[in-house]
Tab-separated table of C-alpha atoms in Angstrom:
chain	number	residue	atom	x	y	z
P	217	UNK	CA	95.952	103.458	101.773
P	218	UNK	CA	97.451	106.408	103.808
P	219	UNK	CA	94.326	105.635	106.225
P	220	UNK	CA	92.438	108.181	105.278
P	221	UNK	CA	89.126	109.202	104.552
P	222	UNK	CA	87.657	112.308	102.758
P	223	UNK	CA	85.567	114.055	101.443
P	224	UNK	CA	85.479	115.693	98.376
P	225	UNK	CA	82.912	118.834	97.066
P	226	UNK	CA	82.346	117.499	93.598
P	227	UNK	CA	81.911	120.465	91.798
P	228	UNK	CA	84.229	122.250	92.434
P	229	UNK	CA	86.776	119.164	93.186
P	230	UNK	CA	87.295	120.059	96.860
P	231	UNK	CA	88.912	118.485	99.753
P	232	UNK	CA	86.881	119.879	102.597
P	233	UNK	CA	87.192	117.484	104.717
P	234	UNK	CA	89.927	114.644	106.148
P	235	UNK	CA	89.467	112.008	108.429
P	236	UNK	CA	92.640	110.327	110.054
P	237	UNK	CA	92.496	106.083	110.869
P	238	UNK	CA	94.733	103.675	111.867
P	239	UNK	CA	94.982	101.660	109.033
P	240	UNK	CA	94.354	101.306	105.560
P	241	UNK	CA	90.939	102.188	104.546
P	242	UNK	CA	89.835	99.542	102.195
P	243	UNK	CA	86.358	100.050	101.740
P	244	UNK	CA	83.209	103.395	102.821
P	245	UNK	CA	79.941	103.714	101.734
P	246	UNK	CA	77.342	106.534	103.074
P	247	UNK	CA	74.558	105.761	105.064
P	248	UNK	CA	71.501	106.070	102.356
P	249	UNK	CA	69.152	107.898	105.231
P	250	UNK	CA	71.553	109.609	107.593
P	251	UNK	CA	73.139	112.224	105.399
P	252	UNK	CA	75.436	112.548	108.272
P	253	UNK	CA	77.122	109.119	109.188
P	254	UNK	CA	79.967	107.280	106.545
P	255	UNK	CA	80.829	103.550	106.891
P	256	UNK	CA	84.336	102.339	106.741
P	257	UNK	CA	85.949	99.181	106.203
P	258	UNK	CA	89.774	98.905	107.511
P	259	UNK	CA	92.867	97.044	107.445
P	260	UNK	CA	91.997	96.632	111.132
P	261	UNK	CA	88.734	95.041	111.199
P	262	UNK	CA	86.713	96.754	111.734
P	263	UNK	CA	83.830	98.429	110.305
P	264	UNK	CA	83.724	102.435	111.784
P	265	UNK	CA	80.700	104.261	111.227
P	266	UNK	CA	81.932	107.993	111.387
P	267	UNK	CA	79.951	111.301	111.727
P	268	UNK	CA	81.839	112.795	108.176
P	269	UNK	CA	80.569	116.485	110.056
P	270	UNK	CA	82.218	116.045	112.747
P	271	UNK	CA	84.835	113.634	111.360
P	272	UNK	CA	84.304	112.224	114.725
P	273	UNK	CA	83.737	107.685	114.998
P	274	UNK	CA	80.726	106.978	116.315
P	275	UNK	CA	80.671	103.063	116.171
P	276	UNK	CA	82.556	99.958	115.835
P	277	UNK	CA	81.886	96.803	115.425
P	278	UNK	CA	84.886	93.838	114.791
P	279	UNK	CA	85.937	91.231	112.416
P	280	UNK	CA	88.187	88.290	111.555
P	281	UNK	CA	90.042	89.969	108.960
P	282	UNK	CA	90.866	92.762	106.885
P	283	UNK	CA	87.508	94.460	105.268
P	284	UNK	CA	87.692	94.722	101.539
P	285	UNK	CA	84.059	95.179	100.248
P	286	UNK	CA	80.785	96.486	101.407
P	287	UNK	CA	77.559	97.744	101.347
P	288	UNK	CA	74.191	98.188	102.603
P	289	UNK	CA	70.438	97.570	101.500
P	290	UNK	CA	68.380	100.809	100.299
P	291	UNK	CA	67.532	101.479	104.284
P	292	UNK	CA	70.797	101.892	105.982
P	293	UNK	CA	69.762	99.270	108.565
P	294	UNK	CA	71.739	96.661	106.746
P	295	UNK	CA	75.587	96.942	105.781
P	296	UNK	CA	76.398	93.514	103.599
P	297	UNK	CA	80.779	93.639	103.729
P	298	UNK	CA	83.205	90.785	103.071
P	299	UNK	CA	87.069	90.795	104.049
P	300	UNK	CA	89.848	89.380	103.337
P	301	UNK	CA	89.074	84.845	104.024
P	302	UNK	CA	86.074	85.109	101.596
P	303	UNK	CA	83.606	85.689	104.827
P	304	UNK	CA	80.388	87.807	103.992
P	305	UNK	CA	79.003	88.937	107.085
P	306	UNK	CA	74.873	90.926	107.619
P	307	UNK	CA	76.152	93.660	110.054
P	308	UNK	CA	72.549	95.845	111.710
P	309	UNK	CA	73.270	98.983	111.806
P	310	UNK	CA	70.641	102.566	113.957
P	311	UNK	CA	70.032	104.407	111.520
P	312	UNK	CA	69.581	107.587	114.431
P	313	UNK	CA	72.271	106.387	116.759
P	314	UNK	CA	75.047	104.803	114.250
P	315	UNK	CA	75.298	101.952	116.755
P	316	UNK	CA	76.065	98.147	114.956
P	317	UNK	CA	76.157	94.517	115.997
P	318	UNK	CA	76.867	91.539	113.675
P	319	UNK	CA	73.982	89.442	112.265
P	320	UNK	CA	74.542	87.477	110.135
P	321	UNK	CA	78.351	85.287	108.845
P	322	UNK	CA	78.310	83.827	105.581
P	323	UNK	CA	81.339	81.657	103.528
P	324	UNK	CA	81.309	83.001	99.353
P	325	UNK	CA	82.539	79.537	98.514
P	326	UNK	CA	82.188	76.299	100.202
P	327	UNK	CA	86.018	76.016	99.474
P	328	UNK	CA	88.312	79.244	99.361
P	329	UNK	CA	89.464	81.862	101.433
P	330	UNK	CA	90.041	84.638	98.662
P	331	UNK	CA	89.391	88.098	99.645
P	332	UNK	CA	85.893	89.561	99.099
P	333	UNK	CA	86.065	92.464	95.788
P	334	UNK	CA	82.617	92.841	95.599
P	335	UNK	CA	79.512	93.547	97.448
P	336	UNK	CA	76.899	94.912	95.667
P	337	UNK	CA	72.767	95.519	97.069
P	338	UNK	CA	70.005	95.868	94.792
P	339	UNK	CA	66.506	96.085	96.161
P	340	UNK	CA	64.976	93.912	93.591
P	341	UNK	CA	65.636	91.140	90.896
P	342	UNK	CA	63.737	89.331	88.728
P	343	UNK	CA	65.190	86.123	89.249
P	344	UNK	CA	64.863	85.681	92.245
P	345	UNK	CA	61.629	87.924	92.660
P	346	UNK	CA	62.771	90.429	95.375
P	347	UNK	CA	66.406	91.629	97.338
P	348	UNK	CA	69.757	90.169	95.636
P	349	UNK	CA	73.179	90.779	96.444
P	350	UNK	CA	76.195	90.387	94.483
P	351	UNK	CA	79.199	89.174	95.848
P	352	UNK	CA	82.906	88.634	94.194
P	353	UNK	CA	85.679	87.065	95.165
P	354	UNK	CA	89.973	87.490	93.791
P	355	UNK	CA	89.644	83.710	93.319
P	356	UNK	CA	86.782	84.409	90.237
P	357	UNK	CA	84.078	83.615	91.878
P	358	UNK	CA	81.215	86.121	91.245
P	359	UNK	CA	78.529	84.582	93.299
P	360	UNK	CA	74.436	85.757	93.681
P	361	UNK	CA	72.467	85.478	96.566
P	362	UNK	CA	69.036	86.060	97.455
P	363	UNK	CA	68.425	88.527	100.182
P	364	UNK	CA	65.935	87.472	102.927
P	365	UNK	CA	65.809	91.191	105.043
P	366	UNK	CA	62.543	89.131	107.216
P	367	UNK	CA	64.873	87.507	108.904
P	368	UNK	CA	67.791	90.266	109.214
P	369	UNK	CA	69.704	89.756	105.696
P	370	UNK	CA	69.660	85.723	106.168
P	371	UNK	CA	71.883	84.945	102.107
P	372	UNK	CA	71.099	82.247	100.278
P	373	UNK	CA	72.955	81.149	97.419
P	374	UNK	CA	70.698	81.330	93.621
P	375	UNK	CA	74.240	80.837	91.175
P	376	UNK	CA	77.377	81.484	91.211
P	377	UNK	CA	80.119	81.997	87.860
P	378	UNK	CA	83.489	80.595	88.199
P	379	UNK	CA	85.514	82.849	85.690
P	380	UNK	CA	89.605	83.146	85.638
P	381	UNK	CA	91.559	83.991	89.093
P	382	UNK	CA	92.200	87.256	89.310
P	383	UNK	CA	96.021	88.931	89.991
P	384	UNK	CA	94.064	92.563	90.955
P	385	UNK	CA	91.314	93.016	93.595
P	386	UNK	CA	88.912	92.960	90.474
P	387	UNK	CA	85.614	94.796	90.517
P	388	UNK	CA	81.818	94.491	89.205
P	389	UNK	CA	78.451	96.102	89.201
P	390	UNK	CA	74.864	94.792	88.877
P	391	UNK	CA	73.397	96.558	85.824
P	392	UNK	CA	70.001	97.246	87.235
P	393	UNK	CA	68.054	99.234	84.684
P	394	UNK	CA	69.172	96.564	82.096
P	395	UNK	CA	68.563	93.465	84.026
P	396	UNK	CA	65.384	94.822	84.013
P	397	UNK	CA	64.158	95.187	80.290
P	398	UNK	CA	65.613	91.411	79.512
P	399	UNK	CA	67.949	89.583	82.293
P	400	UNK	CA	70.263	89.622	85.111
P	401	UNK	CA	73.906	91.503	83.749
P	402	UNK	CA	76.605	91.648	85.615
P	403	UNK	CA	79.430	94.604	84.428
P	404	UNK	CA	83.138	93.440	85.596
P	405	UNK	CA	87.118	94.385	85.151
P	406	UNK	CA	89.482	91.671	83.571
P	407	UNK	CA	92.756	90.905	83.525
P	408	UNK	CA	93.068	90.128	80.367
P	409	UNK	CA	92.063	94.201	79.964
P	410	UNK	CA	88.806	93.989	78.456
P	411	UNK	CA	85.300	94.713	79.971
P	412	UNK	CA	82.554	91.758	80.179
P	413	UNK	CA	79.418	91.923	80.116
P	414	UNK	CA	77.375	88.532	81.377
P	415	UNK	CA	74.049	87.549	81.983
P	416	UNK	CA	73.100	84.456	84.424
P	417	UNK	CA	69.845	83.605	83.119
P	418	UNK	CA	72.086	82.286	79.942
P	419	UNK	CA	75.085	80.327	81.715
P	420	UNK	CA	76.172	78.420	78.241
P	421	UNK	CA	76.334	81.615	76.525
P	422	UNK	CA	76.949	83.947	80.138
P	423	UNK	CA	78.991	85.836	77.833
P	424	UNK	CA	76.935	88.502	76.047
P	425	UNK	CA	79.919	91.162	76.015
P	426	UNK	CA	82.826	92.481	75.938
P	427	UNK	CA	84.502	96.653	75.925
P	428	UNK	CA	87.698	96.681	73.806
P	429	UNK	CA	89.873	100.203	74.862
P	430	UNK	CA	91.995	99.654	77.490
P	431	UNK	CA	95.525	98.225	77.330
P	432	UNK	CA	96.568	96.959	80.742
P	433	UNK	CA	93.739	94.718	83.894
P	434	UNK	CA	90.917	96.804	84.392
P	435	UNK	CA	89.539	96.990	87.990
P	436	UNK	CA	86.337	99.286	88.433
P	437	UNK	CA	83.642	100.237	86.927
P	438	UNK	CA	81.089	101.851	87.740
P	439	UNK	CA	77.575	103.299	86.683
P	440	UNK	CA	76.358	107.397	86.176
P	441	UNK	CA	72.223	106.642	88.261
P	442	UNK	CA	70.784	107.123	84.265
P	443	UNK	CA	73.185	104.058	83.647
P	444	UNK	CA	73.499	105.463	80.749
P	445	UNK	CA	77.257	106.143	80.657
P	446	UNK	CA	79.525	103.447	82.067
P	447	UNK	CA	82.577	104.552	83.223
P	448	UNK	CA	86.011	101.602	83.700
P	449	UNK	CA	89.517	101.991	85.628
P	450	UNK	CA	93.208	100.272	84.881
P	451	UNK	CA	95.975	99.060	87.251
P	452	UNK	CA	97.408	101.679	85.853
P	453	UNK	CA	94.431	104.997	85.628
P	454	UNK	CA	92.945	104.854	82.450
P	455	UNK	CA	89.469	106.206	82.909
P	456	UNK	CA	87.470	105.284	79.696
P	457	UNK	CA	83.609	105.913	79.671
P	458	UNK	CA	81.215	104.810	77.580
P	459	UNK	CA	78.352	105.370	76.378
P	460	UNK	CA	75.279	103.412	75.578
P	461	UNK	CA	73.858	103.394	72.102
P	462	UNK	CA	71.159	101.285	70.342
P	463	UNK	CA	71.272	99.701	67.622
P	464	UNK	CA	68.634	97.816	65.639
P	465	UNK	CA	66.437	98.061	68.881
P	466	UNK	CA	69.298	96.105	70.950
P	467	UNK	CA	71.547	97.042	73.736
P	468	UNK	CA	75.064	97.549	73.321
P	469	UNK	CA	77.771	100.140	74.792
P	470	UNK	CA	80.131	102.517	72.459
P	471	UNK	CA	83.324	104.770	73.221
């Protein structure tokens, strides 16, 4: 919110570069192939590609409103971004030069212009037998799109889930490893201070687990690489790390 992008050396906890912008920096993603590139969405309605070795902006592309969430495909050739009006964009990226060009525009919901809080790409889903995109908006809509990489990232809505509207900008995440076992699992924060797990393959009983421990709205969740640890953070600044435990042959989560 202070208009900066900051690069950190995790092992020492040191900030090694500060890049100053002209508006709040709302979402950020390392390019998966070119380690020098950062892709940043900001309140100035732009996605900017930054070379963080030099701190210079290389290229940018403009949108109709604030860019609030973004992710890329595994090749780094496509960016998927969401804005404050509920639109989702597919943007082509040149991994060598950082040049950007808009490809497709979608609406997360036909009836809503709610800000997009989560955009997350996944290479493969058992539901669609191909790549998918998870999109969440502040009005509580959770949408699941199939991605046509051969048509430059064109999105087709596969299914959606309507939760209670949110006051906060609450994020959600795929559970990739868990989903390979027996369903299509999504984990999300909530206004009621709990962390919820949803299985999109069970529409009648979609909530399959609830983690209790926070004392205020849970606004963000994130897995470690091996997906045996889940971090959740709330609006008061508390972070809880949950460890997966196996009981009687089934997955459950415990603090």
